[in-house]
Coordinates of N, CA and C in Angstrom, one line a residue:
M1 N -34.3 57.3 83.2 CA -35.2 56.5 84.1 C -35.3 57.2 85.4
T2 N -36.5 57.2 86.0 CA -36.7 57.8 87.2 C -36.0 57.1 88.4
A3 N -35.3 57.9 89.2 CA -34.6 57.3 90.3 C -35.5 56.7 91.3
F4 N -35.1 55.5 91.8 CA -35.9 54.8 92.8 C -35.0 54.4 93.9
N5 N -35.2 54.9 95.0 CA -34.3 54.6 96.2 C -35.2 54.0 97.3
P6 N -35.2 52.6 97.3 CA -36.1 52.0 98.4 C -35.5 52.3 99.8
S7 N -36.4 52.3 100.7 CA -36.1 52.5 102.1 C -35.5 51.1 102.6
P8 N -34.8 51.1 103.7 CA -34.3 49.8 104.2 C -35.3 48.7 104.3
K9 N -36.5 49.1 104.7 CA -37.6 48.1 104.8 C -38.0 47.6 103.5
Q10 N -38.1 48.5 102.5 CA -38.5 48.1 101.1 C -37.4 47.2 100.5
L11 N -36.2 47.6 100.8 CA -35.0 46.8 100.3 C -35.1 45.4 100.8
T12 N -35.4 45.3 102.1 CA -35.5 44.0 102.7 C -36.6 43.1 102.1
I13 N -37.7 43.8 101.8 CA -38.8 43.1 101.1 C -38.4 42.6 99.7
I14 N -37.7 43.5 99.0 CA -37.2 43.1 97.6 C -36.2 42.0 97.7
Q15 N -35.3 42.0 98.7 CA -34.4 40.9 98.9 C -35.1 39.6 99.2
S16 N -36.1 39.7 100.1 CA -36.9 38.5 100.5 C -37.6 37.9 99.3
L17 N -38.2 38.8 98.5 CA -38.9 38.3 97.3 C -37.9 37.6 96.3
L18 N -36.7 38.3 96.1 CA -35.7 37.7 95.2 C -35.3 36.3 95.7
F19 N -35.1 36.2 97.0 CA -34.7 34.9 97.6 C -35.7 33.8 97.3
A20 N -37.0 34.2 97.5 CA -38.1 33.2 97.3 C -38.2 32.8 95.8
L21 N -38.1 33.8 94.9 CA -38.1 33.6 93.5 C -37.0 32.7 93.0
A22 N -35.8 33.0 93.6 CA -34.6 32.2 93.2 C -34.7 30.7 93.6
L23 N -35.5 30.5 94.7 CA -35.6 29.1 95.1 C -36.7 28.3 94.4
L24 N -37.5 29.0 93.6 CA -38.6 28.3 92.9 C -38.1 27.2 92.0
P25 N -37.0 27.4 91.2 CA -36.6 26.3 90.3 C -36.2 25.0 91.2
F26 N -35.6 25.3 92.3 CA -35.2 24.1 93.2 C -36.5 23.5 93.8
G27 N -37.4 24.3 94.2 CA -38.7 23.8 94.7 C -39.4 23.0 93.6
R28 N -39.4 23.5 92.4 CA -40.0 22.7 91.3 C -39.4 21.4 91.1
L29 N -38.1 21.3 91.1 CA -37.4 20.0 91.0 C -37.7 19.1 92.2
F30 N -37.8 19.7 93.4 CA -38.1 18.9 94.6 C -39.5 18.3 94.4
L31 N -40.5 19.1 94.0 CA -41.9 18.7 93.8 C -41.9 17.6 92.7
F32 N -41.3 17.9 91.6 CA -41.3 16.9 90.5 C -40.7 15.6 90.9
A33 N -39.7 15.6 91.7 CA -39.0 14.4 92.1 C -40.0 13.5 93.0
F34 N -40.8 14.2 93.8 CA -41.7 13.4 94.7 C -43.0 13.1 94.1
T35 N -43.3 13.7 92.9 CA -44.5 13.4 92.2 C -44.3 12.7 90.9
D36 N -43.0 12.2 90.8 CA -42.7 11.4 89.6 C -43.0 12.1 88.3
Q37 N -42.5 13.4 88.2 CA -42.7 14.2 87.0 C -41.4 14.6 86.3
L38 N -40.4 13.8 86.6 CA -39.1 14.2 86.0 C -38.8 13.6 84.6
G39 N -39.8 12.9 84.1 CA -39.8 12.4 82.7 C -39.1 11.0 82.7
A40 N -38.8 10.6 81.4 CA -38.3 9.3 81.2 C -36.8 9.2 81.7
N41 N -36.1 10.3 81.7 CA -34.7 10.3 82.1 C -34.5 11.4 83.2
P42 N -34.9 11.0 84.5 CA -34.8 12.0 85.6 C -33.4 12.6 85.8
I43 N -32.4 11.8 85.6 CA -31.0 12.4 85.8 C -30.7 13.4 84.8
E44 N -31.1 13.2 83.6 CA -30.9 14.2 82.5 C -31.7 15.4 82.8
F45 N -32.9 15.3 83.2 CA -33.8 16.4 83.5 C -33.2 17.3 84.6
I46 N -32.7 16.7 85.7 CA -32.1 17.4 86.8 C -30.8 18.1 86.4
T47 N -30.0 17.4 85.6 CA -28.7 17.9 85.2 C -28.9 19.1 84.3
R48 N -29.8 19.0 83.3 CA -30.0 20.1 82.4 C -30.7 21.3 83.1
N49 N -31.6 21.0 84.0 CA -32.3 22.1 84.7 C -31.4 22.9 85.6
T50 N -30.6 22.2 86.4 CA -29.6 22.9 87.3 C -28.6 23.6 86.5
G51 N -28.1 23.0 85.4 CA -27.1 23.7 84.5 C -27.7 25.0 83.9
D52 N -28.9 24.9 83.4 CA -29.6 26.1 82.8 C -29.7 27.2 83.8
W53 N -30.1 26.9 85.0 CA -30.3 27.9 86.1 C -29.0 28.5 86.6
T54 N -27.9 27.7 86.5 CA -26.6 28.2 86.9 C -26.3 29.3 85.9
L55 N -26.5 29.1 84.6 CA -26.2 30.1 83.6 C -27.1 31.3 83.7
Y56 N -28.4 31.1 84.0 CA -29.3 32.2 84.1 C -28.8 33.1 85.3
F57 N -28.4 32.5 86.4 CA -28.0 33.4 87.5 C -26.6 34.0 87.3
L58 N -25.7 33.3 86.5 CA -24.5 34.0 86.2 C -24.7 35.2 85.3
C59 N -25.6 35.1 84.4 CA -25.9 36.2 83.5 C -26.6 37.4 84.3
L60 N -27.5 37.0 85.2 CA -28.1 38.0 86.1 C -27.0 38.7 87.0
T61 N -26.1 38.0 87.5 CA -25.0 38.5 88.3 C -24.2 39.5 87.5
L62 N -23.9 39.2 86.3 CA -23.1 40.1 85.4 C -23.9 41.3 85.0
A63 N -25.2 41.1 84.9 CA -26.1 42.2 84.5 C -26.3 43.3 85.5
V64 N -26.0 43.0 86.8 CA -26.4 43.9 87.9 C -25.6 45.3 87.7
T65 N -24.3 45.3 87.5 CA -23.6 46.5 87.4 C -24.0 47.3 86.2
P66 N -24.2 46.8 85.0 CA -24.7 47.6 83.8 C -26.1 48.1 84.1
L67 N -27.0 47.3 84.7 CA -28.3 47.9 85.1 C -28.2 49.0 86.1
R68 N -27.3 48.9 87.0 CA -27.2 49.9 88.0 C -26.7 51.2 87.4
R69 N -25.7 51.1 86.5 CA -25.2 52.3 85.8 C -26.2 52.9 84.9
L70 N -26.9 52.1 84.2 CA -27.9 52.7 83.2 C -29.1 53.2 83.9
S71 N -29.6 52.6 85.0 CA -30.8 53.0 85.7 C -30.5 54.1 86.8
K72 N -29.3 54.1 87.2 CA -28.9 55.0 88.4 C -29.5 54.4 89.7
W73 N -29.9 53.2 89.6 CA -30.5 52.5 90.8 C -29.3 51.9 91.6
N74 N -28.6 52.6 92.4 CA -27.4 52.1 93.0 C -27.7 51.0 94.0
W75 N -28.9 50.9 94.5 CA -29.2 49.9 95.4 C -29.2 48.4 94.8
L76 N -29.2 48.4 93.5 CA -29.2 47.1 92.8 C -27.9 46.3 93.2
I77 N -26.9 47.0 93.5 CA -25.6 46.3 93.8 C -25.8 45.5 95.1
K78 N -26.7 45.8 95.9 CA -27.0 45.0 97.2 C -27.7 43.7 96.9
L79 N -28.1 43.5 95.7 CA -28.7 42.2 95.3 C -27.7 41.3 94.6
R80 N -26.6 41.8 94.2 CA -25.6 41.0 93.4 C -25.1 39.8 94.1
R81 N -24.7 40.0 95.4 CA -24.2 38.9 96.2 C -25.1 37.7 96.2
M82 N -26.4 38.0 96.5 CA -27.4 36.9 96.6 C -27.5 36.2 95.3
I83 N -27.6 37.0 94.2 CA -27.7 36.4 92.9 C -26.5 35.5 92.6
G84 N -25.3 36.0 92.9 CA -24.1 35.2 92.6 C -24.1 33.9 93.4
L85 N -24.5 34.0 94.7 CA -24.5 32.8 95.5 C -25.6 31.8 95.0
F86 N -26.6 32.3 94.4 CA -27.6 31.3 93.9 C -27.0 30.7 92.6
A87 N -26.2 31.4 91.9 CA -25.5 30.8 90.7 C -24.6 29.6 91.2
F88 N -23.9 29.9 92.4 CA -23.1 28.8 93.0 C -23.9 27.7 93.5
F89 N -25.1 28.0 94.1 CA -26.0 27.0 94.6 C -26.4 26.0 93.5
Y90 N -26.9 26.6 92.4 CA -27.3 25.7 91.3 C -26.2 25.0 90.6
A91 N -25.0 25.6 90.6 CA -23.8 24.9 90.0 C -23.5 23.8 90.9
T92 N -23.6 23.9 92.2 CA -23.3 22.8 93.2 C -24.3 21.7 93.0
L93 N -25.6 22.0 92.8 CA -26.6 21.0 92.5 C -26.2 20.2 91.2
H94 N -25.8 21.0 90.2 CA -25.5 20.5 88.9 C -24.3 19.5 89.1
F95 N -23.2 19.9 89.8 CA -22.1 19.1 90.0 C -22.4 17.9 90.8
T96 N -23.2 18.1 91.9 CA -23.6 17.0 92.8 C -24.3 15.9 92.0
T97 N -25.2 16.3 91.1 CA -25.9 15.4 90.3 C -25.0 14.5 89.5
F98 N -24.0 15.1 88.9 CA -22.9 14.5 88.1 C -22.1 13.5 89.0
L99 N -21.7 14.0 90.1 CA -20.9 13.1 91.0 C -21.7 12.0 91.6
W100 N -22.9 12.3 92.0 CA -23.8 11.3 92.7 C -24.4 10.2 91.7
F101 N -25.2 10.7 90.8 CA -25.9 9.8 89.9 C -25.1 9.2 88.8
D102 N -24.1 9.9 88.3 CA -23.2 9.4 87.2 C -22.1 8.5 87.8
H103 N -21.6 8.9 89.0 CA -20.4 8.2 89.5 C -20.5 7.7 90.9
F104 N -21.7 7.9 91.5 CA -22.0 7.3 92.9 C -20.9 7.7 93.9
F105 N -20.4 8.9 93.8 CA -19.4 9.5 94.7 C -18.0 8.8 94.6
D106 N -17.8 8.2 93.5 CA -16.5 7.6 93.2 C -15.6 8.8 92.6
V107 N -14.8 9.4 93.4 CA -14.1 10.6 93.0 C -13.1 10.3 91.9
S108 N -12.4 9.1 92.1 CA -11.3 8.8 91.1 C -12.0 8.5 89.7
E109 N -13.1 7.9 89.6 CA -13.8 7.7 88.4 C -14.3 9.0 87.8
M110 N -14.8 9.9 88.7 CA -15.2 11.2 88.3 C -14.1 12.0 87.6
L111 N -12.9 12.0 88.3 CA -11.8 12.7 87.7 C -11.3 12.1 86.4
K112 N -11.4 10.8 86.2 CA -11.1 10.2 84.9 C -12.0 10.7 83.8
D113 N -13.3 10.8 84.2 CA -14.3 11.4 83.3 C -14.0 12.8 82.9
V114 N -13.6 13.6 83.9 CA -13.3 15.0 83.7 C -12.1 15.1 82.7
I115 N -11.1 14.3 82.9 CA -9.9 14.4 82.0 C -10.2 13.9 80.6
K116 N -11.1 12.9 80.5 CA -11.3 12.2 79.2 C -12.3 13.0 78.3
R117 N -13.3 13.7 78.9 CA -14.3 14.4 78.1 C -14.2 15.9 78.2
P118 N -13.8 16.5 77.1 CA -13.5 18.0 77.2 C -14.7 18.8 77.7
F119 N -15.9 18.5 77.3 CA -17.0 19.4 77.8 C -17.2 19.3 79.3
I120 N -16.9 18.1 79.9 CA -16.9 18.0 81.3 C -15.7 18.7 82.0
T121 N -14.6 18.7 81.3 CA -13.4 19.3 81.8 C -13.6 20.8 82.0
V122 N -14.2 21.5 81.0 CA -14.4 22.9 81.1 C -15.5 23.2 82.1
G123 N -16.5 22.4 82.2 CA -17.6 22.6 83.2 C -17.1 22.4 84.6
F124 N -16.2 21.4 84.8 CA -15.6 21.2 86.1 C -14.7 22.4 86.5
A125 N -13.9 22.9 85.5 CA -13.1 24.1 85.7 C -13.9 25.3 86.1
A126 N -15.1 25.5 85.5 CA -15.9 26.6 85.8 C -16.4 26.5 87.2
F127 N -16.8 25.3 87.6 CA -17.3 25.1 89.0 C -16.2 25.3 90.0
V128 N -15.0 24.8 89.8 CA -13.9 25.0 90.7 C -13.6 26.5 90.9
L129 N -13.6 27.3 89.8 CA -13.4 28.7 89.8 C -14.5 29.5 90.6
L130 N -15.7 28.9 90.6 CA -16.8 29.5 91.3 C -16.6 29.4 92.9
I131 N -15.9 28.4 93.3 CA -15.7 28.2 94.7 C -15.1 29.4 95.5
P132 N -13.9 29.9 95.0 CA -13.3 31.0 95.7 C -14.2 32.3 95.6
L133 N -15.0 32.4 94.6 CA -15.9 33.6 94.5 C -16.9 33.5 95.6
A134 N -17.5 32.3 95.8 CA -18.5 32.1 96.8 C -17.9 32.3 98.2
I135 N -16.7 31.7 98.4 CA -16.1 31.8 99.8 C -15.7 33.3 100.1
T136 N -15.4 34.1 99.1 CA -15.0 35.5 99.4 C -16.1 36.5 99.2
S137 N -17.3 36.0 99.3 CA -18.5 36.9 99.0 C -18.9 37.7 100.2
T138 N -18.3 37.4 101.4 CA -18.7 38.1 102.6 C -18.0 39.4 102.8
N139 N -18.6 40.3 103.6 CA -18.0 41.6 103.8 C -16.6 41.4 104.5
G140 N -16.5 40.4 105.4 CA -15.3 40.2 106.1 C -14.1 39.8 105.1
M141 N -14.5 39.0 104.1 CA -13.4 38.6 103.1 C -13.1 39.8 102.2
V142 N -14.0 40.7 101.9 CA -13.7 41.9 101.2 C -12.6 42.7 101.9
K143 N -12.8 42.9 103.2 CA -11.9 43.6 104.1 C -10.5 42.9 104.1
R144 N -10.5 41.6 104.3 CA -9.3 40.9 104.3 C -8.5 41.0 103.1
L145 N -9.1 40.8 101.9 CA -8.4 40.9 100.6 C -8.1 42.3 100.2
G146 N -8.9 43.2 100.6 CA -8.8 44.6 100.1 C -9.6 44.8 98.9
G147 N -10.2 46.0 98.7 CA -11.1 46.2 97.7 C -10.6 45.8 96.3
K148 N -9.4 46.3 96.0 CA -8.9 46.1 94.6 C -8.6 44.6 94.3
R149 N -8.0 43.9 95.3 CA -7.7 42.5 95.1 C -9.0 41.7 95.0
W150 N -10.0 42.1 95.8 CA -11.3 41.4 95.7 C -11.9 41.6 94.4
Q151 N -11.9 42.8 93.8 CA -12.5 43.1 92.5 C -11.8 42.3 91.4
W152 N -10.4 42.2 91.5 CA -9.7 41.4 90.5 C -10.1 40.0 90.6
L153 N -10.2 39.4 91.8 CA -10.6 38.0 91.9 C -11.9 37.8 91.4
H154 N -12.9 38.7 91.6 CA -14.3 38.4 91.2 C -14.5 38.7 89.7
R155 N -13.5 39.2 89.1 CA -13.6 39.3 87.6 C -13.5 37.9 87.0
L156 N -13.1 36.9 87.8 CA -13.1 35.6 87.3 C -14.5 35.1 86.8
I157 N -15.5 35.8 87.3 CA -16.9 35.4 86.9 C -17.1 35.4 85.4
Y158 N -16.3 36.3 84.7 CA -16.4 36.3 83.2 C -15.8 35.0 82.7
V159 N -14.7 34.6 83.3 CA -14.1 33.3 82.9 C -15.0 32.2 83.2
V160 N -15.6 32.2 84.3 CA -16.6 31.1 84.7 C -17.8 31.1 83.7
A161 N -18.3 32.2 83.4 CA -19.5 32.3 82.5 C -19.1 31.8 81.1
S162 N -17.9 32.2 80.7 CA -17.4 31.7 79.3 C -17.2 30.2 79.3
L163 N -16.6 29.7 80.4 CA -16.4 28.2 80.4 C -17.7 27.5 80.5
G164 N -18.7 28.1 81.3 CA -20.0 27.5 81.4 C -20.7 27.4 80.0
I165 N -20.5 28.5 79.2 CA -21.2 28.5 77.9 C -20.5 27.5 77.0
L166 N -19.1 27.4 77.1 CA -18.4 26.4 76.3 C -18.8 25.0 76.6
H167 N -19.0 24.8 77.9 CA -19.5 23.5 78.4 C -20.8 23.2 77.8
Y168 N -21.7 24.1 77.8 CA -23.0 24.0 77.2 C -23.0 23.8 75.7
W169 N -22.1 24.5 75.1 CA -22.0 24.4 73.6 C -21.5 23.0 73.2
W170 N -20.5 22.5 73.8 CA -20.0 21.2 73.5 C -21.0 20.1 73.8
M171 N -21.8 20.3 74.9 CA -22.8 19.3 75.3 C -23.9 19.3 74.2
K172 N -24.3 20.5 73.7 CA -25.3 20.6 72.7 C -24.8 20.2 71.3
A173 N -23.5 20.2 71.1 CA -22.9 19.9 69.8 C -23.3 18.5 69.3
G174 N -23.5 17.6 70.2 CA -23.9 16.2 69.8 C -25.3 16.2 69.1
K175 N -26.1 17.2 69.4 CA -27.5 17.2 68.8 C -27.6 18.4 67.8
H176 N -26.4 19.1 67.6 CA -26.4 20.2 66.6 C -27.5 21.2 67.0
D177 N -27.6 21.5 68.3 CA -28.6 22.4 68.8 C -27.8 23.5 69.5
F178 N -27.5 24.6 68.8 CA -26.7 25.7 69.4 C -27.4 26.9 69.7
E179 N -28.7 26.9 69.6 CA -29.5 28.2 69.8 C -29.3 28.7 71.2
Q180 N -29.5 27.9 72.2 CA -29.4 28.5 73.6 C -27.9 28.9 73.9
P181 N -26.9 28.0 73.6 CA -25.5 28.5 73.9 C -25.2 29.8 73.2
I182 N -25.7 30.0 72.0 CA -25.4 31.3 71.3 C -26.1 32.4 72.0
I183 N -27.3 32.2 72.5 CA -28.0 33.3 73.2 C -27.2 33.7 74.5
F184 N -26.8 32.7 75.2 CA -26.0 32.9 76.4 C -24.7 33.6 76.1
G185 N -24.1 33.2 75.0 CA -22.8 33.8 74.6 C -23.0 35.3 74.2
V186 N -24.0 35.6 73.5 CA -24.3 37.0 73.1 C -24.5 37.9 74.3
I187 N -25.3 37.3 75.2 CA -25.6 38.1 76.5 C -24.3 38.4 77.2
V188 N -23.5 37.4 77.5 CA -22.2 37.6 78.2 C -21.3 38.5 77.5
A189 N -21.2 38.3 76.1 CA -20.3 39.2 75.3 C -20.8 40.6 75.4
A190 N -22.1 40.9 75.3 CA -22.6 42.2 75.4 C -22.3 42.9 76.7
L191 N -22.5 42.1 77.8 CA -22.2 42.6 79.1 C -20.7 43.0 79.3
L192 N -19.9 42.1 78.8 CA -18.4 42.3 78.9 C -18.0 43.5 78.1
L193 N -18.6 43.7 76.9 CA -18.2 44.8 76.0 C -18.7 46.1 76.6
M194 N -19.8 46.1 77.3 CA -20.2 47.3 78.0 C -19.2 47.7 79.1
R195 N -18.7 46.8 79.8 CA -17.7 47.1 80.9 C -16.4 47.6 80.2
V196 N -16.0 46.9 79.1 CA -14.8 47.4 78.4 C -14.9 48.8 78.0
F197 N -16.1 49.1 77.4 CA -16.3 50.5 76.9 C -16.3 51.5 78.0
W198 N -16.9 51.2 79.2 CA -16.9 52.1 80.3 C -15.5 52.3 80.8
A199 N -14.7 51.2 80.9 CA -13.3 51.3 81.4 C -12.5 52.2 80.4
W200 N -12.7 52.0 79.1 CA -12.0 52.8 78.1 C -12.4 54.3 78.3
Q201 N -13.7 54.5 78.5 CA -14.2 55.9 78.6 C -13.6 56.5 79.9
K202 N -13.5 55.8 80.9 CA -13.0 56.3 82.2 C -11.5 56.7 82.0
R203 N -10.8 55.8 81.3 CA -9.4 56.0 81.1 C -9.1 57.2 80.2
S204 N -10.0 57.4 79.2 CA -9.8 58.5 78.2 C -10.1 59.8 79.0
K205 N -11.1 59.8 79.9 CA -11.3 61.1 80.6 C -10.2 61.4 81.6
A206 N -9.6 60.3 82.2 CA -8.5 60.6 83.1 C -7.3 61.1 82.3
N207 N -7.0 60.6 81.1 CA -5.9 61.0 80.3 C -6.1 62.5 79.9
A208 N -7.4 62.8 79.5 CA -7.7 64.1 79.1 C -7.5 65.1 80.2
L209 N -7.9 64.8 81.4 CA -7.7 65.6 82.6 C -6.3 65.8 82.9
A210 N -5.5 64.7 82.8 CA -4.0 64.8 83.0 C -3.4 65.7 82.0
G211 N -3.8 65.6 80.7 CA -3.3 66.5 79.7 C -3.6 67.9 80.0
T212 N -4.8 68.2 80.4 CA -5.2 69.6 80.7 C -4.4 70.2 81.9
A213 N -4.2 69.3 82.9 CA -3.5 69.7 84.1 C -2.0 70.0 83.7
G214 N -1.5 69.2 82.8 CA -0.1 69.4 82.4 C 0.1 70.6 81.5

């Protein structure tokens, strides 16, 4: 693939376009809410929509590094933080819908529901694990934690994505509709396997060099 290195001005334009595009699903929900287009069950529509977009952005976040390595477009890494924060944004909307419309901000009743229903338990766990990732997304936090500890912490995104898919799977199980959870699962598994392969390849090369030096 031909190398493409945008100038700072071009990168700013790309980031601005990405920001605007990432807000479109929220804008659509906002418009639908004020024009009475959320269907017969507005709460379900909002819940499903925000949950879907959380998974979309989680998959996009995980895809940035493989795309960067395959395309040699190193500047893509500068988009990852924004994409990850939009995953958290839609996850927060998803959780807020659950807390607000299902439990009217009654935290004790919400926690009882979390404990009682397994698919909500794993979804809640995924959201809780996303919080430290969002908090530590700044350059300042990277410096405070140190690069290696920051990287180890942010590998939790694979756990978050897996729990999110399991949450979706159990939610769909009642309707025996597993097509979308399977698609998400295959995407996340493929992205994880790519990383595992590259890590194994890097370790093999290091061992080979050590053997040669010895």
